Tab-separated table of N, CA and C in Angstrom:
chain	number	residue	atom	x	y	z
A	17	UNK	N	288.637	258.999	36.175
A	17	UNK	CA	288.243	260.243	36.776
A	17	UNK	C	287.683	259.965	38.165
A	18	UNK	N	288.672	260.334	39.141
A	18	UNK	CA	287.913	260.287	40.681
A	18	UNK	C	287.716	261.435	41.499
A	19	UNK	N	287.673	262.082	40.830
A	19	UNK	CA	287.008	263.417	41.488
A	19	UNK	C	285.400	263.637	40.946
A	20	UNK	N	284.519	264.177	42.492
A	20	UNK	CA	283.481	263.931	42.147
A	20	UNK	C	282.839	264.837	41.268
A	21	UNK	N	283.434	266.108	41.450
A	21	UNK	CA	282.832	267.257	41.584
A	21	UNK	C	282.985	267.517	39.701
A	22	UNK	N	281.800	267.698	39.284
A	22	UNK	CA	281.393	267.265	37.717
A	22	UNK	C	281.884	268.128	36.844
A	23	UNK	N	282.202	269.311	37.161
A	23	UNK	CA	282.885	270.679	36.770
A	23	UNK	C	284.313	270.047	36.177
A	24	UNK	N	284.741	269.454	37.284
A	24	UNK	CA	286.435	268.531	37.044
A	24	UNK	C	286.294	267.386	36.272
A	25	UNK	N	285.275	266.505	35.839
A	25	UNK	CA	285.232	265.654	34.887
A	25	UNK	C	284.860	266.173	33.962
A	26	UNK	N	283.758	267.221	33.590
A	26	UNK	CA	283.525	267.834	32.272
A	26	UNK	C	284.861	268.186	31.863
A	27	UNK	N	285.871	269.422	32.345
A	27	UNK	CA	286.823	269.683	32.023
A	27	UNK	C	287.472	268.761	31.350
A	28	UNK	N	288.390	268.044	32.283
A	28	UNK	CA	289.130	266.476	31.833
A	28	UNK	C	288.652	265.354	30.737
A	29	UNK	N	287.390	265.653	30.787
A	29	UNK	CA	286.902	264.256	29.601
A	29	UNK	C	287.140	265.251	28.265
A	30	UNK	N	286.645	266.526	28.562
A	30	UNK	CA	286.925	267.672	26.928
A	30	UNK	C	288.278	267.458	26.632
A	31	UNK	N	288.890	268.157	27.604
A	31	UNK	CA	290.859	268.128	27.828
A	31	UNK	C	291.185	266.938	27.133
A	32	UNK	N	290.877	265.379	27.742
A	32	UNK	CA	291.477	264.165	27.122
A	32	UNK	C	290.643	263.999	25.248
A	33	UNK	N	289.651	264.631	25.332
A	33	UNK	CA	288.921	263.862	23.926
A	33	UNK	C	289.387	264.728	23.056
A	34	UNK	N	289.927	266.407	23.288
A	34	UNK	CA	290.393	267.117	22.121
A	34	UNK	C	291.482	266.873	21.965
A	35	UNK	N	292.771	265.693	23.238
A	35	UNK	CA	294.049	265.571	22.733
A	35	UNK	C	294.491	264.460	21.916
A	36	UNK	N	293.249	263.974	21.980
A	36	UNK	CA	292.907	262.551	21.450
A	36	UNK	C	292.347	262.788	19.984
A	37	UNK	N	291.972	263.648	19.673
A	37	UNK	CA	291.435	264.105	18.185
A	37	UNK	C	292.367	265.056	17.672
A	38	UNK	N	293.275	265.465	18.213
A	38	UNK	CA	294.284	266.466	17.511
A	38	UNK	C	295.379	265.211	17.343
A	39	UNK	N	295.605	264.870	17.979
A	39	UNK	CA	297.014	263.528	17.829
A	39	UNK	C	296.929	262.639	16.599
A	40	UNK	N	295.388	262.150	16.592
A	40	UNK	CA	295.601	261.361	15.308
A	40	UNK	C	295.041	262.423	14.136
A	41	UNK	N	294.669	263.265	14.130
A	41	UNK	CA	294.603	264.614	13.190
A	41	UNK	C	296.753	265.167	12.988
A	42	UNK	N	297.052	265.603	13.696
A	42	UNK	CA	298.517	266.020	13.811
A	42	UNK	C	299.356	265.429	13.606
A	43	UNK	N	299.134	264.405	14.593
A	43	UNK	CA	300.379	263.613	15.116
A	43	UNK	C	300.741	264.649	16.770
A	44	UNK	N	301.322	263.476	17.378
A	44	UNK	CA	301.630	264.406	18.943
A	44	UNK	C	302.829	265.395	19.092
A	45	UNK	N	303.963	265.278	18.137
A	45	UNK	CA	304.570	266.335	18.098
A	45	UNK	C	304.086	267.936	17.761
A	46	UNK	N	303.201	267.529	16.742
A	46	UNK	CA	302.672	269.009	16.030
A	46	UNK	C	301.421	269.565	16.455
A	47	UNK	N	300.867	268.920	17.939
A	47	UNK	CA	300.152	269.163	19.045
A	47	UNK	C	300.377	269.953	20.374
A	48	UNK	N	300.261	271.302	20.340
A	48	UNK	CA	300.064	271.899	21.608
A	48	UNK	C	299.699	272.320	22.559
A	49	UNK	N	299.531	272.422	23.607
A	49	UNK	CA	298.745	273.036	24.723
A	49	UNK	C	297.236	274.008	24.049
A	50	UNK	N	298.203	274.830	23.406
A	50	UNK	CA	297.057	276.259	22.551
A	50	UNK	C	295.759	275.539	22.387
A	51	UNK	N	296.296	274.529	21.447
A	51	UNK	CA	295.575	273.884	20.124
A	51	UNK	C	294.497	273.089	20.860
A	52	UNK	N	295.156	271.764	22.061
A	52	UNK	CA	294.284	271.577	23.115
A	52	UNK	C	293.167	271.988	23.792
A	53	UNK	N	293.370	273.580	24.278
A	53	UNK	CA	292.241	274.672	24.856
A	53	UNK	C	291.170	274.493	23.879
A	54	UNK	N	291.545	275.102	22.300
A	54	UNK	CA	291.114	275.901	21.365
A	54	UNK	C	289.789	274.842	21.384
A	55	UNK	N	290.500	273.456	20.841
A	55	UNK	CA	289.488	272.275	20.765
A	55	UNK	C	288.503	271.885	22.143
A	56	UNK	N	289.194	271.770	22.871
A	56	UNK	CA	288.235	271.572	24.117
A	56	UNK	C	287.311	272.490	24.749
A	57	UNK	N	287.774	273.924	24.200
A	57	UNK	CA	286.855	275.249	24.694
A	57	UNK	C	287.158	275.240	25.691
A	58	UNK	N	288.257	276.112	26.167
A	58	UNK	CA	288.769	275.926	27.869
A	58	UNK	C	289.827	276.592	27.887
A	59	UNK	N	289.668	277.694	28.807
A	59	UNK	CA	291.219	277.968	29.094
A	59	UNK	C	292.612	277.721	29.065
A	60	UNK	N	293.514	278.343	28.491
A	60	UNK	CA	295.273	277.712	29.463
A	60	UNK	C	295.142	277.449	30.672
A	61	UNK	N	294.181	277.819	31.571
A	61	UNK	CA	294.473	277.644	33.008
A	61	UNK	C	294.010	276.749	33.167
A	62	UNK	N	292.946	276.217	33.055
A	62	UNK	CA	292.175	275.006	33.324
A	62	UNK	C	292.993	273.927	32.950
A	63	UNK	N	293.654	273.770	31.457
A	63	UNK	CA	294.276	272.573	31.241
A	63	UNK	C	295.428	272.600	32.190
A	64	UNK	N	296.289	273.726	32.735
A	64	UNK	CA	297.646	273.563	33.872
A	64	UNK	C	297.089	273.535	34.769
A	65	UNK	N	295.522	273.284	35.645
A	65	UNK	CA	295.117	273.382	37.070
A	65	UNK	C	295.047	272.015	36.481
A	66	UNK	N	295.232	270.412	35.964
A	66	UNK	CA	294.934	269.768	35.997
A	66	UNK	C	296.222	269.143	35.013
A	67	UNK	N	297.013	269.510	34.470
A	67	UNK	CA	298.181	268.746	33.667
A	67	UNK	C	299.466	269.750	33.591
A	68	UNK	N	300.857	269.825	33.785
A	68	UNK	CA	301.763	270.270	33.784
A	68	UNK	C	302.047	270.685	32.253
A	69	UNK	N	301.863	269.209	31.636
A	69	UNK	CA	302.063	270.132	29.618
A	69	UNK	C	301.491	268.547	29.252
A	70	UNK	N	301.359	268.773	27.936
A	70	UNK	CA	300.892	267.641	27.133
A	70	UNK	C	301.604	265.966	27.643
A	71	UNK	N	302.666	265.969	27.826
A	71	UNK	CA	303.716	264.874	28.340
A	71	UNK	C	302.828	264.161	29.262
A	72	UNK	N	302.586	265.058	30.452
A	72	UNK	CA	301.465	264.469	31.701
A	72	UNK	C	300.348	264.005	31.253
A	73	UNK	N	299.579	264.935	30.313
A	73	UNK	CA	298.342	264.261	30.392
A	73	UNK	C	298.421	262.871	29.397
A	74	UNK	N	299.280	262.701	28.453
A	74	UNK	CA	299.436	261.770	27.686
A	74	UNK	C	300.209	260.566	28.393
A	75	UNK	N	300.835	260.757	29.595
A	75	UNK	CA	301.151	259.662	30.728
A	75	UNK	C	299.907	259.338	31.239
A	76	UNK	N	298.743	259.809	31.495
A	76	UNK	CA	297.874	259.807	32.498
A	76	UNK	C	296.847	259.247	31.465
A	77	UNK	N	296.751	259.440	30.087
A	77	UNK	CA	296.027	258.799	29.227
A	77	UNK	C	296.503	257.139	29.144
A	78	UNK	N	298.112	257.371	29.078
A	78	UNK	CA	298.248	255.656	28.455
A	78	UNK	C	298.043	255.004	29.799
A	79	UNK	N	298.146	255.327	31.346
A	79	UNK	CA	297.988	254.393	32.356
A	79	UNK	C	296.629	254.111	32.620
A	80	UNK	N	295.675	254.979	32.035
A	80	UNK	CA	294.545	254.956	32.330
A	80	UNK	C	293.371	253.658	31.302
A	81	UNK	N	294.236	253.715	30.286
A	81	UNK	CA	294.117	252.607	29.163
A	81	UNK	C	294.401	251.282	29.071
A	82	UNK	N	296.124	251.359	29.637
A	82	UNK	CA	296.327	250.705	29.944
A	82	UNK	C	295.850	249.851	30.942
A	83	UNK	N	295.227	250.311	32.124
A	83	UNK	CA	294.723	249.178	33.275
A	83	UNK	C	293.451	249.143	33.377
A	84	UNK	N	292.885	249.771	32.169
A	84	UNK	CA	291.900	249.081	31.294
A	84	UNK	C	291.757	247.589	30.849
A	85	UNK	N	293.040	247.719	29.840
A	85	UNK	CA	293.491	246.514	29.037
A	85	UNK	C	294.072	245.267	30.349
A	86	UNK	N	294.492	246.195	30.969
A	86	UNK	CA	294.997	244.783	31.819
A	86	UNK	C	293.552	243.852	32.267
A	87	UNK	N	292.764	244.734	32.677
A	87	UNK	CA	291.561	244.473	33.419
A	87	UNK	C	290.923	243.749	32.435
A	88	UNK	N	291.381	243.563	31.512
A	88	UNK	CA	290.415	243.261	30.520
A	88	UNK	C	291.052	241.617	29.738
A	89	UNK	N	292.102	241.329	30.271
A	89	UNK	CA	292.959	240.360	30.020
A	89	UNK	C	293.228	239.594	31.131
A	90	UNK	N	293.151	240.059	32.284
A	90	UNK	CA	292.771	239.300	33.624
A	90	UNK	C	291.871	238.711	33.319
A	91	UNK	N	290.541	239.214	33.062
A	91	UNK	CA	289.304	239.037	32.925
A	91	UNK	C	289.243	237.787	32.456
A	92	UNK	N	289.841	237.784	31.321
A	92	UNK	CA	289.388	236.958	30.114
A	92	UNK	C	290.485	235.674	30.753
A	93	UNK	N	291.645	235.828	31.218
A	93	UNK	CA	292.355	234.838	31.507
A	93	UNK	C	291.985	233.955	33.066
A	94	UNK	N	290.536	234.750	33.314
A	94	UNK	CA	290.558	233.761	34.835
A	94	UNK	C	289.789	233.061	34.323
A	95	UNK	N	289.064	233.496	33.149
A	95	UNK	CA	287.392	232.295	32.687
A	95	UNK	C	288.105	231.334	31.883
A	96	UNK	N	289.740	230.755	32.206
A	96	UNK	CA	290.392	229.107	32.038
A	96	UNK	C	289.974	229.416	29.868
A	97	UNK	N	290.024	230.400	29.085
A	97	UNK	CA	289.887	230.675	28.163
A	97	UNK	C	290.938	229.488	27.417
A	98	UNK	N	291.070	229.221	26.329
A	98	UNK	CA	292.422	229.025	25.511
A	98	UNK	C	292.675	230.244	24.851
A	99	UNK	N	294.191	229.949	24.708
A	99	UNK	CA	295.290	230.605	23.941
A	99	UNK	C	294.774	230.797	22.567
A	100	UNK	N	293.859	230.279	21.893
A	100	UNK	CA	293.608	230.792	20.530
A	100	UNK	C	292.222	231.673	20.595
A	101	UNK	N	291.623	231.301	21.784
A	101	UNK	CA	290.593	232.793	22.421
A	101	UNK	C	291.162	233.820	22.572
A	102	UNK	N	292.463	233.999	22.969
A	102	UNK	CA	292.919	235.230	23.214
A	102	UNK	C	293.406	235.967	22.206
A	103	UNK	N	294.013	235.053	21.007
A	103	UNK	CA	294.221	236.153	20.044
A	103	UNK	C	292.804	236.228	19.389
């Protein structure tokens, strides 16, 4: 989240944590936009002033995780670790 303005991270952290609790509740097919709002307490508009449909924000979830994990495997691979540290 790099926007400063706290209004836009409240939104977005609700937005990502109710799509994140309906998915492994559902599954992501049987997850919609509606269902998204309903849980996060938030408008249809709010979630499309900030994601096109579920597809986006669930791209924007796994890259955001992802270079997490990378960061987190760099990390561990510059401190000269062994290979049986890593698993």
């Amino acid at each position: 989240m790099k926007n400063p303005d706290l209004r836009v991270q409240k939104s977005k952290r609700d937005i990502e944590r109710a799509f994140i609790q309906l998915v492994n509740q559902k599954g992501f097919s049987k997850t919609n936009v509606k269902d998204i709002c309903n849980t996060a307490l938030i408008g249809r508009s709010t979630f499309y002033r900030y994601y096109d449909d579920k597809y986006m924000l669930l791209e924007e979830l796994v890259q955001y995780y992802t270079s997490i994990f990378e960061k987190l495997v760099s990390n561990r691979t510059k401190k000269n670790y062994t290979i049986t540290s890593l698993i």
